[in-house]
Amino acid sequence: MSFVKRHVVDVTTDGSGDGTGYTSEPVTGFVQAIRYVKDGSNAYSNGVDVTVTAEASGLAIVTLTDLNATATSYPRAATSDVAGAASLYASGGVAVNDKIPVADERVKIVVASGGATKTGRFHVYVGG
């Protein structure tokens, strides 16, 4: 049975325009999507940068740069064969990508260049 669970993370920046937030609980599954929702009254400054990782392992999930509006990302990672060589589509040499797994750890969201004491909301979709 497939499932998708949404975790909402609000991140408020400090006086330097930086902030960090986490899912309220550890998550397990594949990251399906990350959605940034620009706040209606106290939004991050235009050009905000966001880095999303798995907290304990540091596994990279997605980096979003120069955001100015609400945006959704469907992050995927390049795959490899058992020898560690990049998996490619035979005809075009284009990387084969797959969903990013997270196992029993929180998702960490780091905001930079967001403006002093500004707020943004992130929806983290994780499923099986």
Coordinates of N, CA, C and O in Angstrom, one line a residue:
M1 N 0.8 -1.2 0.0 CA 0.0 0.0 0.0 C 0.9 1.2 0.0 O 1.8 1.4 0.8
S2 N 0.6 2.2 -0.9 CA 1.3 3.4 -0.9 C 0.7 4.5 0.0 O -0.5 4.4 0.3
F3 N 1.5 5.4 0.5 CA 1.0 6.4 1.3 C 1.9 7.7 1.1 O 3.0 7.6 0.7
V4 N 1.3 8.8 1.3 CA 2.1 10.1 1.3 C 1.7 10.9 2.6 O 0.5 11.0 2.8
K5 N 2.6 11.4 3.3 CA 2.3 12.2 4.5 C 3.0 13.6 4.3 O 4.1 13.7 3.8
R6 N 2.2 14.6 4.7 CA 2.7 16.0 4.6 C 3.1 16.4 5.9 O 2.4 16.3 6.9
H7 N 4.3 17.0 6.0 CA 4.8 17.6 7.2 C 5.0 19.1 6.9 O 5.6 19.5 5.9
V8 N 4.5 19.9 7.8 CA 4.6 21.4 7.7 C 5.6 21.9 8.6 O 5.7 21.6 9.8
V9 N 6.5 22.8 8.0 CA 7.6 23.3 8.8 C 7.6 24.9 8.5 O 7.7 25.3 7.4
D10 N 7.5 25.6 9.6 CA 7.5 27.1 9.5 C 9.0 27.5 9.9 O 9.5 27.0 11.0
V11 N 9.6 28.3 9.1 CA 11.0 28.8 9.4 C 11.0 30.3 9.5 O 10.6 31.0 8.5
T12 N 11.4 30.8 10.6 CA 11.5 32.3 10.8 C 13.0 32.6 10.8 O 13.8 32.0 11.5
T13 N 13.4 33.6 10.1 CA 14.8 34.0 10.1 C 15.1 34.9 11.2 O 14.3 35.6 11.9
D14 N 16.4 34.9 11.5 CA 16.9 35.8 12.6 C 17.3 37.2 12.0 O 17.0 37.4 10.9
G15 N 17.9 38.0 12.8 CA 18.2 39.3 12.3 C 19.2 39.4 11.1 O 19.3 40.4 10.4
S16 N 19.9 38.3 10.9 CA 20.8 38.2 9.8 C 20.2 37.6 8.5 O 20.8 37.5 7.5
G17 N 18.9 37.2 8.6 CA 18.2 36.7 7.5 C 18.3 35.2 7.3 O 18.0 34.6 6.3
D18 N 18.9 34.5 8.4 CA 19.1 33.0 8.3 C 18.1 32.3 9.3 O 17.8 32.9 10.4
G19 N 17.7 31.1 9.0 CA 16.9 30.4 9.8 C 16.9 28.9 9.5 O 17.3 28.5 8.4
T20 N 16.6 28.1 10.5 CA 16.6 26.6 10.4 C 15.4 26.0 11.0 O 15.0 26.5 12.1
G21 N 14.8 25.1 10.3 CA 13.6 24.4 10.8 C 13.7 22.9 10.5 O 14.4 22.5 9.7
Y22 N 12.9 22.1 11.2 CA 12.9 20.7 11.1 C 11.4 20.1 11.1 O 10.5 20.7 11.7
T23 N 11.2 19.0 10.4 CA 10.0 18.3 10.6 C 9.8 18.0 12.1 O 10.8 17.8 12.8
S24 N 8.6 18.0 12.6 CA 8.4 17.8 14.0 C 8.7 16.4 14.5 O 8.9 16.2 15.7
E25 N 8.8 15.5 13.6 CA 9.1 14.1 13.9 C 10.0 13.5 12.9 O 10.0 14.0 11.7
P26 N 10.7 12.4 13.2 CA 11.4 11.7 12.1 C 10.5 11.2 11.1 O 9.4 10.8 11.4
V27 N 11.0 11.1 9.8 CA 10.2 10.6 8.7 C 10.9 9.4 8.1 O 12.1 9.3 8.2
T28 N 10.1 8.6 7.5 CA 10.6 7.4 6.8 C 9.9 7.3 5.4 O 8.6 7.3 5.4
G29 N 10.6 7.2 4.4 CA 10.0 7.0 3.1 C 10.8 7.7 2.0 O 12.0 8.0 2.2
F30 N 10.2 8.0 0.9 CA 10.9 8.7 -0.2 C 10.3 10.1 -0.3 O 9.1 10.3 -0.2
V31 N 11.2 11.1 -0.4 CA 10.8 12.5 -0.6 C 10.1 12.6 -1.9 O 10.7 12.4 -3.0
Q32 N 8.8 13.0 -1.9 CA 8.0 13.2 -3.1 C 8.1 14.6 -3.6 O 8.2 14.8 -4.8
A33 N 8.0 15.6 -2.7 CA 8.0 17.0 -3.1 C 8.3 17.8 -1.8 O 8.1 17.4 -0.7
I34 N 8.9 19.0 -2.2 CA 9.1 20.1 -1.2 C 8.4 21.3 -1.7 O 8.6 21.7 -2.9
R35 N 7.5 21.9 -1.0 CA 6.7 23.1 -1.4 C 7.0 24.3 -0.5 O 6.8 24.2 0.7
Y36 N 7.5 25.3 -1.0 CA 7.7 26.6 -0.3 C 6.5 27.5 -0.5 O 6.1 27.7 -1.7
V37 N 5.9 28.0 0.6 CA 4.8 28.9 0.4 C 5.2 30.2 1.0 O 5.5 30.4 2.2
K38 N 5.2 31.2 0.1 CA 5.5 32.6 0.5 C 4.5 33.1 1.4 O 3.3 33.1 1.1
D39 N 4.9 33.7 2.5 CA 4.0 34.2 3.5 C 3.3 35.5 3.0 O 3.9 36.3 2.2
G40 N 2.0 35.6 3.3 CA 1.2 36.8 2.8 C 1.5 38.1 3.4 O 1.2 39.1 2.8
S41 N 2.1 38.1 4.6 CA 2.3 39.4 5.3 C 3.7 39.7 5.7 O 4.1 40.8 5.9
N42 N 4.5 38.6 5.9 CA 5.9 38.8 6.4 C 6.8 37.9 5.7 O 7.6 37.2 6.3
A43 N 6.8 38.0 4.4 CA 7.5 37.0 3.5 C 9.0 37.3 3.5 O 9.5 38.4 3.7
Y44 N 9.7 36.2 3.2 CA 11.2 36.3 3.0 C 11.4 37.3 1.9 O 10.6 37.5 1.0
S45 N 12.6 38.0 1.9 CA 13.0 38.9 0.9 C 13.2 38.1 -0.4 O 13.5 36.9 -0.4
N46 N 13.0 38.7 -1.6 CA 13.2 38.1 -2.9 C 14.7 37.6 -2.9 O 15.6 38.3 -2.4
G47 N 14.9 36.5 -3.6 CA 16.2 36.0 -3.7 C 16.6 35.0 -2.6 O 17.8 34.7 -2.4
V48 N 15.7 34.6 -1.8 CA 16.0 33.7 -0.7 C 16.5 32.3 -1.2 O 16.1 31.9 -2.2
D49 N 17.5 31.8 -0.4 CA 18.1 30.5 -0.7 C 17.6 29.5 0.3 O 17.6 29.8 1.5
V50 N 17.3 28.2 -0.1 CA 16.9 27.2 0.8 C 17.6 25.9 0.5 O 17.8 25.5 -0.6
T51 N 18.1 25.3 1.6 CA 18.8 24.0 1.5 C 18.1 23.0 2.3 O 17.9 23.2 3.5
V52 N 17.7 21.9 1.7 CA 16.9 20.8 2.5 C 17.8 19.6 2.5 O 18.3 19.1 1.5
T53 N 18.0 19.0 3.7 CA 18.8 17.8 3.9 C 18.1 16.9 4.9 O 17.2 17.3 5.6
A54 N 18.6 15.7 5.0 CA 18.1 14.8 6.1 C 19.0 15.1 7.3 O 20.3 15.2 7.2
E55 N 18.4 15.3 8.5 CA 19.2 15.8 9.6 C 20.4 15.0 10.1 O 21.5 15.5 10.2
A56 N 20.1 13.7 10.4 CA 21.2 12.9 11.0 C 22.3 12.5 9.9 O 23.4 12.5 10.2
S57 N 21.8 12.1 8.8 CA 22.8 11.6 7.8 C 23.4 12.7 6.9 O 24.5 12.5 6.3
G58 N 22.7 13.9 6.8 CA 23.2 14.9 6.0 C 22.9 14.7 4.5 O 23.4 15.5 3.7
L59 N 22.1 13.7 4.2 CA 21.8 13.4 2.8 C 21.1 14.6 2.2 O 20.2 15.2 2.7
A60 N 21.7 15.0 1.0 CA 21.2 16.2 0.3 C 19.8 15.8 -0.3 O 19.7 14.8 -1.0
I61 N 18.8 16.7 -0.2 CA 17.5 16.5 -0.7 C 17.3 17.5 -1.9 O 17.0 17.1 -3.0
V62 N 17.4 18.8 -1.6 CA 17.3 19.8 -2.7 C 17.9 21.1 -2.2 O 17.8 21.4 -1.0
T63 N 18.4 21.9 -3.1 CA 18.9 23.3 -2.9 C 18.1 24.1 -3.9 O 18.1 23.9 -5.1
L64 N 17.4 25.1 -3.3 CA 16.6 26.1 -4.1 C 17.2 27.4 -3.9 O 17.4 27.9 -2.8
T65 N 17.5 28.1 -5.1 CA 18.2 29.4 -5.0 C 17.4 30.5 -5.6 O 16.6 30.3 -6.6
D66 N 17.5 31.7 -5.1 CA 16.9 32.9 -5.6 C 15.4 32.8 -5.7 O 14.8 33.2 -6.8
L67 N 14.7 32.2 -4.7 CA 13.3 32.1 -4.7 C 12.6 33.5 -4.5 O 13.1 34.3 -3.7
N68 N 11.6 33.8 -5.3 CA 10.9 35.0 -5.1 C 9.4 34.8 -4.9 O 8.7 35.7 -4.6
A69 N 8.9 33.6 -5.1 CA 7.5 33.3 -5.0 C 7.3 31.8 -4.5 O 8.2 31.0 -4.5
T70 N 6.1 31.5 -4.2 CA 5.7 30.1 -3.9 C 6.2 29.2 -5.0 O 6.1 29.5 -6.1
A71 N 6.8 28.1 -4.6 CA 7.4 27.1 -5.5 C 7.4 25.7 -5.0 O 7.4 25.5 -3.8
T72 N 7.3 24.8 -5.9 CA 7.3 23.3 -5.6 C 8.4 22.6 -6.3 O 8.6 22.9 -7.5
S73 N 9.1 21.8 -5.6 CA 10.2 21.0 -6.2 C 9.9 19.5 -6.0 O 9.4 19.1 -5.0
Y74 N 10.3 18.7 -7.0 CA 10.1 17.3 -6.9 C 11.5 16.7 -7.0 O 12.0 16.2 -8.1
P75 N 12.3 16.7 -5.9 CA 13.7 16.4 -6.0 C 14.0 14.9 -6.3 O 13.2 14.0 -5.9
R76 N 15.0 14.7 -7.1 CA 15.4 13.3 -7.5 C 16.9 13.3 -7.5 O 17.6 14.3 -7.7
A77 N 17.5 12.1 -7.3 CA 19.0 12.0 -7.2 C 19.4 11.0 -8.3 O 18.7 10.1 -8.7
A78 N 20.6 11.3 -8.8 CA 21.2 10.4 -9.9 C 21.4 9.0 -9.3 O 21.8 8.9 -8.1
T79 N 21.2 8.0 -10.0 CA 21.4 6.6 -9.6 C 22.7 6.0 -10.2 O 23.3 6.6 -11.1
S80 N 23.1 4.9 -9.6 CA 24.3 4.2 -10.1 C 24.1 2.7 -10.1 O 23.2 2.2 -9.4
D81 N 25.0 2.0 -10.8 CA 25.0 0.6 -10.8 C 25.8 0.1 -9.6 O 26.3 0.8 -8.8
V82 N 25.8 -1.3 -9.5 CA 26.5 -1.9 -8.3 C 28.0 -1.6 -8.3 O 28.6 -1.7 -7.2
A83 N 28.6 -1.2 -9.4 CA 30.0 -0.8 -9.4 C 30.2 0.7 -9.1 O 31.4 1.1 -9.0
G84 N 29.1 1.4 -8.9 CA 29.2 2.8 -8.6 C 29.2 3.7 -9.9 O 29.4 4.9 -9.7
A85 N 29.1 3.2 -11.0 CA 29.1 4.0 -12.3 C 27.7 4.5 -12.5 O 26.7 3.9 -12.1
A86 N 27.6 5.7 -13.0 CA 26.4 6.4 -13.2 C 25.5 5.6 -14.1 O 25.9 5.1 -15.1
S87 N 24.2 5.5 -13.7 CA 23.2 4.8 -14.6 C 22.7 5.8 -15.6 O 22.3 6.9 -15.2
L88 N 22.7 5.4 -16.9 CA 22.3 6.4 -17.9 C 21.3 5.7 -18.8 O 21.3 4.5 -19.0
Y89 N 20.4 6.5 -19.4 CA 19.5 6.0 -20.4 C 20.4 5.7 -21.6 O 21.2 6.5 -22.0
A90 N 20.2 4.5 -22.2 CA 21.1 4.0 -23.2 C 21.2 4.9 -24.4 O 22.2 5.2 -25.0
S91 N 20.0 5.5 -24.9 CA 20.1 6.2 -26.1 C 20.6 7.6 -26.0 O 21.2 8.1 -27.0
G92 N 20.5 8.2 -24.9 CA 20.9 9.6 -24.8 C 22.0 9.9 -23.8 O 22.5 11.1 -23.8
G93 N 22.4 9.0 -23.0 CA 23.4 9.2 -22.0 C 22.9 10.2 -20.9 O 23.7 10.8 -20.2
V94 N 21.6 10.3 -20.7 CA 21.1 11.2 -19.7 C 20.9 10.4 -18.4 O 20.6 9.2 -18.4
A95 N 21.3 11.0 -17.3 CA 21.2 10.4 -16.0 C 19.8 9.8 -15.7 O 18.8 10.4 -16.0
V96 N 19.8 8.6 -15.0 CA 18.6 8.0 -14.5 C 18.5 8.6 -13.0 O 19.4 8.4 -12.2
N97 N 17.4 9.2 -12.7 CA 17.1 9.7 -11.4 C 16.1 9.0 -10.7 O 15.2 8.4 -11.3
D98 N 16.1 9.0 -9.3 CA 15.1 8.3 -8.5 C 14.8 9.2 -7.3 O 15.6 10.1 -6.9
K99 N 13.7 8.9 -6.6 CA 13.3 9.5 -5.4 C 14.4 9.3 -4.3 O 15.1 8.3 -4.3
I100 N 14.4 10.3 -3.4 CA 15.5 10.3 -2.4 C 14.9 9.7 -1.1 O 13.9 10.1 -0.6
P101 N 15.6 8.6 -0.6 CA 15.1 8.0 0.6 C 15.5 8.7 1.9 O 16.6 9.3 2.0
V102 N 14.6 8.7 2.9 CA 14.9 9.2 4.2 C 14.4 8.1 5.2 O 13.3 7.6 5.1
A103 N 15.3 7.8 6.2 CA 14.9 6.7 7.1 C 15.1 7.1 8.5 O 16.2 7.3 9.0
D104 N 13.9 7.3 9.2 CA 13.9 7.6 10.6 C 14.7 8.8 11.0 O 15.5 8.7 12.0
E105 N 14.6 9.9 10.3 CA 15.3 11.1 10.7 C 14.5 12.3 10.2 O 13.6 12.2 9.3
R106 N 14.7 13.4 10.9 CA 13.9 14.6 10.5 C 14.5 15.2 9.3 O 15.7 15.1 8.9
V107 N 13.7 16.0 8.6 CA 14.1 16.8 7.4 C 14.4 18.2 7.9 O 13.7 18.8 8.7
K108 N 15.6 18.6 7.5 CA 16.2 19.9 8.0 C 16.1 20.9 6.8 O 16.5 20.6 5.7
I109 N 15.5 22.1 7.1 CA 15.4 23.2 6.2 C 16.2 24.4 6.6 O 15.9 24.9 7.7
V110 N 17.2 24.8 5.8 CA 18.0 25.9 6.2 C 17.7 27.1 5.2 O 17.8 26.9 4.0
V111 N 17.4 28.2 5.7 CA 17.1 29.4 4.9 C 18.2 30.4 5.0 O 18.7 30.7 6.1
A112 N 18.7 31.0 3.9 CA 19.7 32.0 3.9 C 19.2 33.2 3.0 O 18.5 33.0 2.1
S113 N 19.7 34.4 3.4 CA 19.3 35.6 2.7 C 17.8 35.9 2.6 O 17.3 36.3 1.6
G114 N 17.2 35.5 3.7 CA 15.7 35.7 3.7 C 15.2 37.0 4.2 O 14.0 37.3 4.2
G115 N 16.1 37.9 4.7 CA 15.7 39.1 5.3 C 15.5 38.9 6.8 O 15.2 37.8 7.3
A116 N 15.6 40.0 7.6 CA 15.5 39.9 9.0 C 14.1 39.6 9.5 O 13.2 40.3 9.1
T117 N 14.0 38.7 10.4 CA 12.8 38.2 11.0 C 11.6 38.1 10.1 O 10.5 38.7 10.3
K118 N 11.8 37.3 9.0 CA 10.8 37.0 8.0 C 10.4 35.5 8.2 O 11.0 34.7 8.8
T119 N 9.2 35.2 7.6 CA 8.6 33.9 7.8 C 8.3 33.2 6.5 O 7.9 33.9 5.5
G120 N 8.5 31.9 6.4 CA 8.1 31.1 5.3 C 7.6 29.7 5.8 O 8.0 29.3 6.9
R121 N 6.8 29.1 5.0 CA 6.3 27.8 5.3 C 6.7 26.8 4.2 O 6.7 27.1 3.1
F122 N 7.0 25.6 4.7 CA 7.4 24.5 3.8 C 6.6 23.3 4.1 O 6.3 22.9 5.2
H123 N 6.1 22.7 3.0 CA 5.4 21.4 3.1 C 6.4 20.3 2.5 O 6.9 20.5 1.4
V124 N 6.6 19.3 3.4 CA 7.5 18.2 3.0 C 6.6 17.0 2.8 O 6.0 16.5 3.8
Y125 N 6.6 16.5 1.6 CA 5.8 15.3 1.3 C 6.7 14.1 1.2 O 7.6 14.0 0.4
V126 N 6.4 13.1 2.1 CA 7.2 11.9 2.2 C 6.2 10.7 2.0 O 5.2 10.7 2.7
G127 N 6.6 9.7 1.2 CA 5.7 8.6 1.0 C 6.5 7.3 0.7 O 7.7 7.3 0.6
G128 N 5.7 6.2 0.6 CA 6.3 4.9 0.3 C 6.2 4.5 -1.1 O 5.7 5.2 -2.0

